[in-house]
Short mmCIF file of C-alpha atoms and ligand atoms in Angstrom, two decimals:
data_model
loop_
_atom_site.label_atom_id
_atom_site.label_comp_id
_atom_site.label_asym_id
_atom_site.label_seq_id
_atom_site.Cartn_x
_atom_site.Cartn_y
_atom_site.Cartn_z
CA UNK A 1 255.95 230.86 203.57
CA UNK A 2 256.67 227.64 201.45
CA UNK A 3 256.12 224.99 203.86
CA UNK A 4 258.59 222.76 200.96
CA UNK A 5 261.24 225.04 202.49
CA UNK A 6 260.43 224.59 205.88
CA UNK A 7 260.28 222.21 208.34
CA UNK A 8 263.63 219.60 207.91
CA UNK A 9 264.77 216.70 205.72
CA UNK A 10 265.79 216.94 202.38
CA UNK A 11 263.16 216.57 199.21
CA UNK A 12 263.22 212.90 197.91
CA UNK A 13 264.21 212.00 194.57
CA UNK A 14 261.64 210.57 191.71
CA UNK A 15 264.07 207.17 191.65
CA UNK A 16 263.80 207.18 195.64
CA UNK A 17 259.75 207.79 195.65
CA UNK A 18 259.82 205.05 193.27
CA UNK A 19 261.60 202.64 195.44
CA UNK A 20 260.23 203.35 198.72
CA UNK A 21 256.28 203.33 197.17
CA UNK A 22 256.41 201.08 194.06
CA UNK A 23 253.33 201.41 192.10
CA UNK A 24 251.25 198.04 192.66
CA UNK A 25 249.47 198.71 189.15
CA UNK A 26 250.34 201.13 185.94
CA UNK A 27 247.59 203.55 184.65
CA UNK A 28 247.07 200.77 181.62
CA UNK A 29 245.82 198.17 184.09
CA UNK A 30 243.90 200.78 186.06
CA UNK A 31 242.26 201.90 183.54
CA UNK A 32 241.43 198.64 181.92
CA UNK A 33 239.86 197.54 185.79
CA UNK A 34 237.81 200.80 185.63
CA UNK A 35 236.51 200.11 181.98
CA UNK A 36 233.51 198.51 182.80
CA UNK A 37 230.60 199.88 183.64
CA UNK A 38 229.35 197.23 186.34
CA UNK A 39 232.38 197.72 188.53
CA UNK A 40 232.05 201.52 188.21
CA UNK A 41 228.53 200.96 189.30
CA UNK A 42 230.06 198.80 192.42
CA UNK A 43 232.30 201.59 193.29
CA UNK A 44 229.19 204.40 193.07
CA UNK A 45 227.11 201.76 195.65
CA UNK A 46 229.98 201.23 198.23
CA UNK A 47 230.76 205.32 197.88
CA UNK A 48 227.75 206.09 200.62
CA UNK A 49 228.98 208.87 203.11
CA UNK A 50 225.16 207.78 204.58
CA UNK A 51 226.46 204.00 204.76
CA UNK A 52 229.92 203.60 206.13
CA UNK A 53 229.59 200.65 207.03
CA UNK A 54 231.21 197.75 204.65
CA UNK A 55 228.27 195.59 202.77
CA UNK A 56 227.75 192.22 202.12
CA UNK A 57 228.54 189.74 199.49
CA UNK A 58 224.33 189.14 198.80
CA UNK A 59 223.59 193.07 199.84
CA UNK A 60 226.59 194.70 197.17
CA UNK A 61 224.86 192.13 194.55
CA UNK A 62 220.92 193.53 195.09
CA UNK A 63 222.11 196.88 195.53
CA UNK A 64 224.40 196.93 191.91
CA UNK A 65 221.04 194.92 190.74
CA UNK A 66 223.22 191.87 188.83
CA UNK A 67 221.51 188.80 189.60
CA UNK A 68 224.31 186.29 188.32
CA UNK A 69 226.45 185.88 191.21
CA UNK A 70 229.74 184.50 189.92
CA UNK A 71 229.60 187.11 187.15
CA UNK A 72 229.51 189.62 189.86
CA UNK A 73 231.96 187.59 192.09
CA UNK A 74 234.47 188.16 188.91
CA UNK A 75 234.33 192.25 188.78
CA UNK A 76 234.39 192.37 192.53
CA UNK A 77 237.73 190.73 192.21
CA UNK A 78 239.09 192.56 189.52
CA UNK A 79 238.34 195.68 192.26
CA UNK A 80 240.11 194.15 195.21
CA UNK A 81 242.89 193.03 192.62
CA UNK A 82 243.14 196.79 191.73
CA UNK A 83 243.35 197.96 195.16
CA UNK A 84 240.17 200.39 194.61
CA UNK A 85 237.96 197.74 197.47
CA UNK A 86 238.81 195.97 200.16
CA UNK A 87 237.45 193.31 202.24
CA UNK A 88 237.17 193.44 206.04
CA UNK A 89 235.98 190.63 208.33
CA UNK A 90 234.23 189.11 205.30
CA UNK A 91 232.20 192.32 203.75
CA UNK A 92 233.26 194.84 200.90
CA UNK A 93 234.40 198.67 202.04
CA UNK A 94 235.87 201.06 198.78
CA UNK A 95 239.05 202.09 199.53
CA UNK A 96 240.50 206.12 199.09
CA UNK A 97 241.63 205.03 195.62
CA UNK A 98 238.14 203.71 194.57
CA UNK A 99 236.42 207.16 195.80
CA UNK A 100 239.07 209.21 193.99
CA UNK A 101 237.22 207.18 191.12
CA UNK A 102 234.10 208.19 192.27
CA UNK A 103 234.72 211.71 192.37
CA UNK A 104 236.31 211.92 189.07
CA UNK A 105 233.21 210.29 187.55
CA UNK A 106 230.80 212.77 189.33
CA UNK A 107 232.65 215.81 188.82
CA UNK A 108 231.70 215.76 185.39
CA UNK A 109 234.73 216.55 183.60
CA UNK A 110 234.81 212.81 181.98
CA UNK A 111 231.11 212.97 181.03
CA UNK A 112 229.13 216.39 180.78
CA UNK A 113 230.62 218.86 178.52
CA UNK A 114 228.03 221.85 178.71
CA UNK A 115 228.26 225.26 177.48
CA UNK A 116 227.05 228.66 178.56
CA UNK A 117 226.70 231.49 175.71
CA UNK A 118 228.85 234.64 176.80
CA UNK A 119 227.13 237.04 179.20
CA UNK A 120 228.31 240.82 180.17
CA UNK A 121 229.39 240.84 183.02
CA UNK A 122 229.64 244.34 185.74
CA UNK A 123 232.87 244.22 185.31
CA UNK A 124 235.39 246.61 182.50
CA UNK A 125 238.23 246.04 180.51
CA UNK A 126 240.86 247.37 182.19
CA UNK A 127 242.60 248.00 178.86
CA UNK A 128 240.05 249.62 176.95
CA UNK A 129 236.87 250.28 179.63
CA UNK A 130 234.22 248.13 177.37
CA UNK A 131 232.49 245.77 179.59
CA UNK A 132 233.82 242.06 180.51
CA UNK A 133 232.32 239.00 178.81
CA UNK A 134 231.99 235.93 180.62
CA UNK A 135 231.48 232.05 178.61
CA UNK A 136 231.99 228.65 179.71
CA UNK A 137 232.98 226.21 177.52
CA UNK A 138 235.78 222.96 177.52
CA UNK A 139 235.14 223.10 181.18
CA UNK A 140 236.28 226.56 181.48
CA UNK A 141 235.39 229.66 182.13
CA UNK A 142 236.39 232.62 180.33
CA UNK A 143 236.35 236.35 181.27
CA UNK A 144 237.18 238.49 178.46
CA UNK A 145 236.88 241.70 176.45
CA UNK A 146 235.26 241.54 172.96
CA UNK A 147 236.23 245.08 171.96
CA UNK A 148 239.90 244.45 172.40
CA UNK A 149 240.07 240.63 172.19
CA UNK A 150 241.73 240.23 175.39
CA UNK A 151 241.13 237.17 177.72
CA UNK A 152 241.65 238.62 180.99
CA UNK A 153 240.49 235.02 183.02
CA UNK A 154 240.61 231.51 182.21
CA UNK A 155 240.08 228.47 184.59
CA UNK A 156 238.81 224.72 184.89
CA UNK A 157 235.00 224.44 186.60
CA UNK A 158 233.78 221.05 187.12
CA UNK A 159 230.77 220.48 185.08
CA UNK A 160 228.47 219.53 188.08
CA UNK A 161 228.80 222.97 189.95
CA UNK A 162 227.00 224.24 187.95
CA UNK A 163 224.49 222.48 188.89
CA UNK A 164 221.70 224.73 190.89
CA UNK A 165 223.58 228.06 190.17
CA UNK A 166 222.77 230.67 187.86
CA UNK A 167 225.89 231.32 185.49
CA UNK A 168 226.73 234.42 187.56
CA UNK A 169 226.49 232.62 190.78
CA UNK A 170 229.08 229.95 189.48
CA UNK A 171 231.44 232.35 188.22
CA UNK A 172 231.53 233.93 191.83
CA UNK A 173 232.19 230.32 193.07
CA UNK A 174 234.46 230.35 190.49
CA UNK A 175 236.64 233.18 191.60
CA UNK A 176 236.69 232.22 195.09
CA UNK A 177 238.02 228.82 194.45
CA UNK A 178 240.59 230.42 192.23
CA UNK A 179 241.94 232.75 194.69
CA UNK A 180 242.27 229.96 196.99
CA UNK A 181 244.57 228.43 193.96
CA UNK A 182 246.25 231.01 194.06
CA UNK A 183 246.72 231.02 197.80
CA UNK A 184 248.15 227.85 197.73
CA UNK A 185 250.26 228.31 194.46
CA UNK A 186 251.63 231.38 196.15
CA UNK A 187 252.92 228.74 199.23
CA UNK A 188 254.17 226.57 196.57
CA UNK A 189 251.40 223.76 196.92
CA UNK A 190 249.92 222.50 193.54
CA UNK A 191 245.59 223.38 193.88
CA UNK A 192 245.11 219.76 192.02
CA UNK A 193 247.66 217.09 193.24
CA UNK A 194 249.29 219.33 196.05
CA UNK A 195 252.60 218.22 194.55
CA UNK A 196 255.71 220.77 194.58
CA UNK A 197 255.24 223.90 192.39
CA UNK A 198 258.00 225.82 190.64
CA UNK A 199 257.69 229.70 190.22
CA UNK A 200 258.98 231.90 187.77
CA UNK A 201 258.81 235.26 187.31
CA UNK A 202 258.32 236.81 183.65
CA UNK A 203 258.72 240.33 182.88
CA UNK A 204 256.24 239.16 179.97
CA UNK A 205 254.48 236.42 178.17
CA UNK A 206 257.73 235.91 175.99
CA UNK A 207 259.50 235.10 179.49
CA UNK A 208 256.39 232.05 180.46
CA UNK A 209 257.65 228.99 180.78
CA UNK A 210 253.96 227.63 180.12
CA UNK A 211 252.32 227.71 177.00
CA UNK A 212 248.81 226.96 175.77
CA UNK A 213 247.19 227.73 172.87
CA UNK A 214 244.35 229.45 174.89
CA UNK A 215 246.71 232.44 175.45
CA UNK A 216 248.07 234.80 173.29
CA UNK A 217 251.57 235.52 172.53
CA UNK A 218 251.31 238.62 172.01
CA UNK A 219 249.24 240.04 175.04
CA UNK A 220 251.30 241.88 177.42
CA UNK A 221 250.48 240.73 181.02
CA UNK A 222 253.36 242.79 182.51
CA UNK A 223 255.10 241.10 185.13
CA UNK A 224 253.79 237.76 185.61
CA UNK A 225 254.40 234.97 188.47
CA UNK A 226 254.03 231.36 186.55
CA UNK A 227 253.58 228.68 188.80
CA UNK A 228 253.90 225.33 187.51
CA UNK A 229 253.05 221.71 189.04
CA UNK A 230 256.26 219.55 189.32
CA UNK A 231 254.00 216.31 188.93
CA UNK A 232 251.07 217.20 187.05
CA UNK A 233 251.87 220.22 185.12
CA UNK A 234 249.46 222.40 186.49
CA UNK A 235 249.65 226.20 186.26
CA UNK A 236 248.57 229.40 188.11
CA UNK A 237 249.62 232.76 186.72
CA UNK A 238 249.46 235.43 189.50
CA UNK A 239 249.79 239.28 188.77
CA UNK A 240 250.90 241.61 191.56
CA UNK A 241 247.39 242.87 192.17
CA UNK A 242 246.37 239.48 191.81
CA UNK A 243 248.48 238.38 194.92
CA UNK A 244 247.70 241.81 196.92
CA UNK A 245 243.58 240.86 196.49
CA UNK A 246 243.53 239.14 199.87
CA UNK A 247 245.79 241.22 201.60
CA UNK A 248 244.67 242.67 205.22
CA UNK A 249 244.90 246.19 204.45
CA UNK A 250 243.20 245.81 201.39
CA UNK A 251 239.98 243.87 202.91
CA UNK A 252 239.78 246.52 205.38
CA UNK A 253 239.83 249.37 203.03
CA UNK A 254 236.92 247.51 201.14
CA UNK A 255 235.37 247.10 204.06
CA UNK A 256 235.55 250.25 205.43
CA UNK A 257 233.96 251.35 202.36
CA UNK A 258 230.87 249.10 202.68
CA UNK A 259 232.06 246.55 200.00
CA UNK A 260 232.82 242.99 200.71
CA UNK A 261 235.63 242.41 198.88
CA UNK A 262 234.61 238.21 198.87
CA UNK A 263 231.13 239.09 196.68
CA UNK A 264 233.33 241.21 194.42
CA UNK A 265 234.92 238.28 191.14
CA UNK A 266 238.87 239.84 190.48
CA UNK A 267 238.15 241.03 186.87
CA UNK A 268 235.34 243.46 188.29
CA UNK A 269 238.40 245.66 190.48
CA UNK A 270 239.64 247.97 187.69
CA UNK A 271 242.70 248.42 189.74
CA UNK A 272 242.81 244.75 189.33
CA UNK A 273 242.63 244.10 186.06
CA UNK A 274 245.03 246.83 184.46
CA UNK A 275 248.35 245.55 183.79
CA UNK A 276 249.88 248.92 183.84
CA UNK A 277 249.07 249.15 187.35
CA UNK A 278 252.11 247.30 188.45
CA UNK A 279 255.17 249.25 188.69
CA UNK A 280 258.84 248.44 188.88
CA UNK A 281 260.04 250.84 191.29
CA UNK A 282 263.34 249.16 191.76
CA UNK A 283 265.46 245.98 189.98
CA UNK A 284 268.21 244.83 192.72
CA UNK A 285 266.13 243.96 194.63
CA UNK A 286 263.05 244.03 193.12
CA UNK A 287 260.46 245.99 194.30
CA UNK A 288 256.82 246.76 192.64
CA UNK A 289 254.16 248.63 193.49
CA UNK A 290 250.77 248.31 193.50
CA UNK A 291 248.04 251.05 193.94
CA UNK A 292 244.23 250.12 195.05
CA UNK A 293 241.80 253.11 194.97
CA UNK A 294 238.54 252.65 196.08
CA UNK A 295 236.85 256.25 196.20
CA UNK A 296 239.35 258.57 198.04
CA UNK A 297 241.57 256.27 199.53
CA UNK A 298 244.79 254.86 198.10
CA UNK A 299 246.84 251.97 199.21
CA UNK A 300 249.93 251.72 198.02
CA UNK A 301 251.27 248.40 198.46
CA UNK A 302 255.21 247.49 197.79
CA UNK A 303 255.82 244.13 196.88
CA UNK A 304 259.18 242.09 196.55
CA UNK A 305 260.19 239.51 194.81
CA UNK A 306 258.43 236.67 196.04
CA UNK A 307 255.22 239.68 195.57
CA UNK A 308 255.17 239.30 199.39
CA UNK A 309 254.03 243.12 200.81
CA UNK A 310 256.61 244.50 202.61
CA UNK A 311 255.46 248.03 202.95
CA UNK A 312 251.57 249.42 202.79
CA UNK A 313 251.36 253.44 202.47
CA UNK A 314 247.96 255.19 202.52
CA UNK A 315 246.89 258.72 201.32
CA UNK A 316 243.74 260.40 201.49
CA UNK A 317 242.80 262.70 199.03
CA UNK A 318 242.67 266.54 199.95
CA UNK A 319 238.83 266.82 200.27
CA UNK A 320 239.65 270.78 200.62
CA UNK A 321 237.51 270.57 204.39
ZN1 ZN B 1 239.25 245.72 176.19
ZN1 ZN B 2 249.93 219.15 190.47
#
């Protein structure tokens, strides 16, 4: 359920955001505050989840290791100015906006820009059967298929988790986080800024309202659900297996079958990963179907519009016992 459509009150307008929160500083002057590497370095000292406690004028200074104290005085300042520190009952505490700062620093993206040569991965192409290739590069990783150029995955990884993971291990991580982006696209909630999203649904690429020069126009993704940020432009393209990969019936027939459907990354399901596998069964209303085979059990799942499952049929095959 979208929670946007739920719970009372209308949505507020940009113009009345604007008024009721007016920004105390534009991205220029934010920007220009955090362009300095000394007050970045103030901002790294006061982040201590093992010191929560706000420091001291002399105790800030020693610990940022500048010895001239009205120098330091000045880009201490400049922080409380910017709203990123504040001072309570005479010592220095970083504010939410000043660890958001943090964080962006030591997630990498800003900084590290690593690459990992392509790998084969377990999983197949589920257009042509060759195995998957997996590279990360830009601060992306990328599944795809060499024989048929075909990018079946792409998605942001923060430079820094990879950090004490082999590349397969990462890519896992990788695929977990994005099915919970897609979890929370599916509910409407943006997986970076948790703004509004807007979904639309294309019968193919030509139909995407996103664009990017990473994909290519004329790969046929079949029916496609693009979900795209209202605030930061953010977007999560979900397939109807894609949005069936968590679904009850579909864990349990994974587990039943001794497989744990969580140490399993998407593009390794061949049911998964062919588009053909999605079929319009009806058009008013729409209704799709999606089969999941995993040795001799089939789910069927029917999807509607909004690729919520609104019926699940199982056969077994005829074993001849
Ligand atoms: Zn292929
Ligand atoms: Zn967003």
């Amino acid at each position: 359920m979208d929670p946007d459509e739920t719970g009372g009150g209308r949505r507020l307008t940009v113009s009345e955001r604007a008024a009721a929160v007016p920004p105390a500083l534009g991205p220029e002057a934010a920007f220009k505050i955090l362009g300095n590497e000394t007050r970045l370095t103030i901002l790294d000292t006061l982040w201590a989840p093992w010191e929560p406690e706000p420091m001291a004028f002399e105790k800030l200074r020693k610990a940022v290791g500048i010895s001239d104290g009205s120098q330091f005085n000045y880009h201490l300042k400049k922080l409380l100015d910017g709203e990123f520190v504040q001072k309570i009952d005479g010592k220095y505490a970083i504010r939410h906006a000043g660890a958001e700062v943090v964080w962006a620093v030591r997630r990498g993206y800003l900084t590290d820009h690593p690459e990992l040569e392509p790998w084969e991965t377990s999983g197949r192409c589920g257009t042509c059967g060759e195995p998957l290739y997996a590279r990360y590069a830009d601060e992306l990783f990328f599944v795809e298929c060499h024989a048929c150029d075909r990018l079946h995955h792409i998605g942001p990884f923060p430079p820094t988790a990879l950090a004490d993971r082999t590349p397969v291990k990462a890519l896992l991580v990788h695929d977990l986080v994005a099915r919970t982006n897609v979890t929370l696209a599916r509910r409407g909630i943006c997986p970076m800024c948790n703004a509004r999203m807007d979904r639309t649904l294309a019968r193919d690429y030509s139909e995407s309202p996103v664009r990017s020069f990473y994909l290519d126009e004329d790969d046929d993704r079949g029916l496609t659900a693009w979900h795209v940020c209202s605030q930061c432009g953010v977007w999560v393209s979900i397939t109807p297996m894609e949005a069936v990969v968590d679904h009850p019936a579909v864990v349990e027939l994974y587990r039943e079958h001794g497989f744990d459907l969580d140490s399993v990354p998407r593009w390794e399901l061949p049911w998964l990963v062919d588009p053909s596998n999605a079929t319009v069964v009806t058009d008013d209303p729409l209704r799709v179907t999606v089969t999941v085979a995993v040795e001799d059990n089939e789910l069927v799942l029917t999807l509607d519009e909004g690729f919520e499952v609104v019926d699940v049929g199982r056969t077994v095959a005829n074993t001849g016992c």
